[in-house]
mmCIF file of C-alpha atoms in Angstrom:
data_model
loop_
_atom_site.group_PDB
_atom_site.id
_atom_site.type_symbol
_atom_site.label_atom_id
_atom_site.label_comp_id
_atom_site.label_asym_id
_atom_site.label_seq_id
_atom_site.Cartn_x
_atom_site.Cartn_y
_atom_site.Cartn_z
ATOM 1 C CA MET A 215 -0.008 -0.048 0.012
ATOM 2 C CA SER A 216 1.411 3.404 -1.022
ATOM 3 C CA THR A 217 1.404 6.169 1.313
ATOM 4 C CA ALA A 218 -0.218 9.374 0.462
ATOM 5 C CA THR A 219 -0.022 12.806 1.984
ATOM 6 C CA LEU A 220 -3.191 14.784 2.620
ATOM 7 C CA TYR A 221 -2.928 18.544 1.908
ATOM 8 C CA LEU A 222 -5.743 21.084 2.797
ATOM 9 C CA ASP A 223 -6.033 23.738 0.213
ATOM 10 C CA PRO A 224 -6.812 27.039 2.066
ATOM 11 C CA VAL A 225 -9.025 28.175 -0.791
ATOM 12 C CA ALA A 226 -11.007 24.975 -1.356
ATOM 13 C CA PRO A 227 -11.616 23.348 2.001
ATOM 14 C CA THR A 228 -11.279 19.753 0.675
ATOM 15 C CA ALA A 229 -8.521 17.345 1.305
ATOM 16 C CA VAL A 230 -6.364 16.297 -1.682
ATOM 17 C CA ALA A 231 -4.486 13.130 -1.663
ATOM 18 C CA VAL A 232 -0.887 13.535 -3.379
ATOM 19 C CA ALA A 233 1.121 10.469 -4.180
ATOM 20 C CA PRO A 234 4.747 10.551 -3.087
ATOM 21 C CA PRO A 235 7.206 11.545 -5.971
ATOM 22 C CA ARG A 236 8.311 8.792 -8.157
ATOM 23 C CA ARG A 237 12.132 8.011 -8.397
ATOM 24 C CA ARG A 238 13.334 8.150 -11.826
ATOM 25 C CA LYS A 239 15.429 5.357 -13.121
ATOM 26 C CA PRO A 240 18.858 6.358 -14.397
ATOM 27 C CA MET A 241 18.901 6.837 -18.196
ATOM 28 C CA SER A 242 20.805 4.112 -20.148
ATOM 29 C CA SER A 243 23.584 5.129 -22.495
ATOM 30 C CA MET A 244 21.219 4.484 -25.459
ATOM 31 C CA GLN A 245 18.513 6.805 -23.975
ATOM 32 C CA MET A 246 21.156 9.473 -23.342
ATOM 33 C CA LEU A 247 22.346 9.239 -27.013
ATOM 34 C CA ARG A 248 18.752 9.286 -28.336
ATOM 35 C CA THR A 249 17.954 12.363 -26.117
ATOM 36 C CA ALA A 250 21.132 14.187 -27.308
ATOM 37 C CA MET A 251 20.350 13.294 -30.907
ATOM 38 C CA LEU A 252 16.699 14.528 -30.686
ATOM 39 C CA ASP A 253 17.648 17.802 -28.885
ATOM 40 C CA ALA A 254 21.101 18.616 -30.150
ATOM 41 C CA ASP A 255 20.835 22.243 -29.404
ATOM 42 C CA GLU A 256 20.398 21.399 -25.692
ATOM 43 C CA TRP A 257 22.519 18.276 -25.008
ATOM 44 C CA VAL A 258 25.888 16.619 -25.725
ATOM 45 C CA VAL A 259 27.330 13.439 -24.288
ATOM 46 C CA GLU A 260 30.569 12.851 -22.509
ATOM 47 C CA PHE A 261 31.981 9.382 -22.157
ATOM 48 C CA GLU A 262 35.208 7.309 -21.906
ATOM 49 C CA TYR A 263 36.267 5.856 -25.149
ATOM 50 C CA SER A 264 38.857 3.212 -26.117
ATOM 51 C CA ASP A 265 40.282 3.392 -29.568
ATOM 52 C CA SER A 266 41.348 0.397 -31.672
ATOM 53 C CA LYS A 267 44.780 0.486 -30.009
ATOM 54 C CA GLY A 268 43.260 0.405 -26.498
ATOM 55 C CA LYS A 269 44.063 4.083 -25.712
ATOM 56 C CA ARG A 270 41.429 5.437 -23.390
ATOM 57 C CA THR A 271 40.185 8.943 -23.465
ATOM 58 C CA ARG A 272 37.313 11.161 -22.242
ATOM 59 C CA ARG A 273 35.323 12.495 -25.334
ATOM 60 C CA THR A 274 32.541 15.148 -25.581
ATOM 61 C CA VAL A 275 30.368 14.404 -28.650
ATOM 62 C CA SER A 276 27.187 15.821 -30.131
ATOM 63 C CA PRO A 277 25.574 12.526 -31.488
ATOM 64 C CA ILE A 278 24.053 12.692 -34.961
ATOM 65 C CA ARG A 279 22.622 9.156 -35.672
ATOM 66 C CA PHE A 280 23.108 5.533 -35.196
ATOM 67 C CA ALA A 281 25.187 4.129 -38.048
ATOM 68 C CA ALA A 282 24.434 0.476 -37.136
ATOM 69 C CA LYS A 283 23.447 -1.529 -34.079
ATOM 70 C CA ASP A 284 26.904 -1.410 -32.636
ATOM 71 C CA ARG A 285 28.023 2.173 -33.532
ATOM 72 C CA PHE A 286 26.891 5.775 -33.933
ATOM 73 C CA LEU A 287 27.992 8.886 -35.743
ATOM 74 C CA GLY A 288 28.709 11.999 -33.811
ATOM 75 C CA LEU A 289 30.484 15.389 -33.995
ATOM 76 C CA CYS A 290 33.514 14.970 -31.820
ATOM 77 C CA LEU A 291 33.806 18.292 -30.033
ATOM 78 C CA CYS A 292 37.411 17.536 -29.213
ATOM 79 C CA ARG A 293 38.608 17.021 -32.775
ATOM 80 C CA GLU A 294 35.966 19.172 -34.184
ATOM 81 C CA GLU A 295 35.118 16.540 -36.967
ATOM 82 C CA PRO A 296 32.487 13.848 -37.409
ATOM 83 C CA ARG A 297 33.566 10.526 -36.199
ATOM 84 C CA GLN A 298 32.089 7.031 -35.768
ATOM 85 C CA PHE A 299 32.079 5.550 -32.224
ATOM 86 C CA TYR A 300 31.715 1.867 -31.486
ATOM 87 C CA LEU A 301 29.252 1.369 -28.534
ATOM 88 C CA ASP A 302 31.271 -1.521 -27.078
ATOM 89 C CA ARG A 303 34.216 0.912 -26.715
ATOM 90 C CA CYS A 304 32.202 3.566 -24.878
ATOM 91 C CA CYS A 305 31.454 3.651 -21.101
ATOM 92 C CA ASN A 306 30.538 5.927 -18.270
ATOM 93 C CA PHE A 307 28.100 8.165 -20.367
ATOM 94 C CA ARG A 308 26.908 11.526 -18.838
ATOM 95 C CA MET A 309 24.718 14.138 -20.508
ATOM 96 C CA VAL A 310 26.063 17.776 -20.427
ATOM 97 C CA ARG A 311 24.153 20.865 -21.329
ATOM 98 C CA SER A 312 25.445 22.256 -24.625
ATOM 99 C CA ASP A 313 25.703 25.687 -23.343
ATOM 100 C CA GLN A 314 28.417 24.629 -20.879
ATOM 101 C CA ILE A 315 30.712 23.556 -23.701
ATOM 102 C CA ILE A 316 33.359 25.735 -25.331
ATOM 103 C CA MET A 317 35.018 24.219 -28.381
ATOM 104 C CA PRO A 318 37.469 22.688 -28.919
ATOM 105 C CA VAL A 319 36.991 20.467 -25.742
ATOM 106 C CA PRO A 320 40.391 18.889 -24.785
ATOM 107 C CA ILE A 321 40.718 15.118 -25.169
ATOM 108 C CA VAL A 322 41.423 13.890 -21.664
ATOM 109 C CA PRO A 323 43.747 10.911 -21.612
ATOM 110 C CA LEU A 324 42.684 8.332 -18.981
ATOM 111 C CA ASP A 325 45.576 5.972 -18.980
ATOM 112 C CA ALA A 326 48.608 6.866 -16.932
ATOM 113 C CA PRO A 327 51.703 7.278 -19.024
ATOM 114 C CA THR A 328 54.114 4.516 -18.789
ATOM 115 C CA SER A 329 57.917 4.716 -18.987
ATOM 116 C CA SER A 330 59.917 2.670 -21.562
ATOM 117 C CA ASP A 331 62.240 1.404 -18.670
ATOM 118 C CA ASP A 332 60.019 -0.280 -16.096
ATOM 119 C CA SER A 333 62.855 -0.242 -13.514
ATOM 120 C CA GLN A 334 62.820 3.580 -13.339
ATOM 121 C CA PRO A 335 59.769 5.274 -11.717
ATOM 122 C CA LEU A 336 58.127 8.153 -13.506
ATOM 123 C CA ALA A 337 59.148 11.679 -12.441
ATOM 124 C CA VAL A 338 56.113 13.586 -11.222
ATOM 125 C CA GLU A 339 56.172 17.374 -10.808
ATOM 126 C CA VAL A 340 54.356 18.750 -7.809
#
């Protein structure tokens, strides 16, 4: 049994039952892409992408359309060019309001740099 709250309207002296607010499910990555495609003036998506060589980066993209079941075409706001993105290489999607983006968006590398000589630790400037 759901609980309802009764409110008394001061203008109309009748009680009104109001259901508690529903919790929204988080949007799936496909829903985020579709939303950004339908309202491109309002939304872009940000996600982590692994290229064919395994290099991981964070990208900001304005999705255009699905090219196939496994990929979509989008304007990469980092490279300022249309690109094709494979869905199985994308993760951690997040929607961003397009008015918060200033192009070009930097490509953020996610993998830590490795040294060619594993015996020497990497120098870190503080």
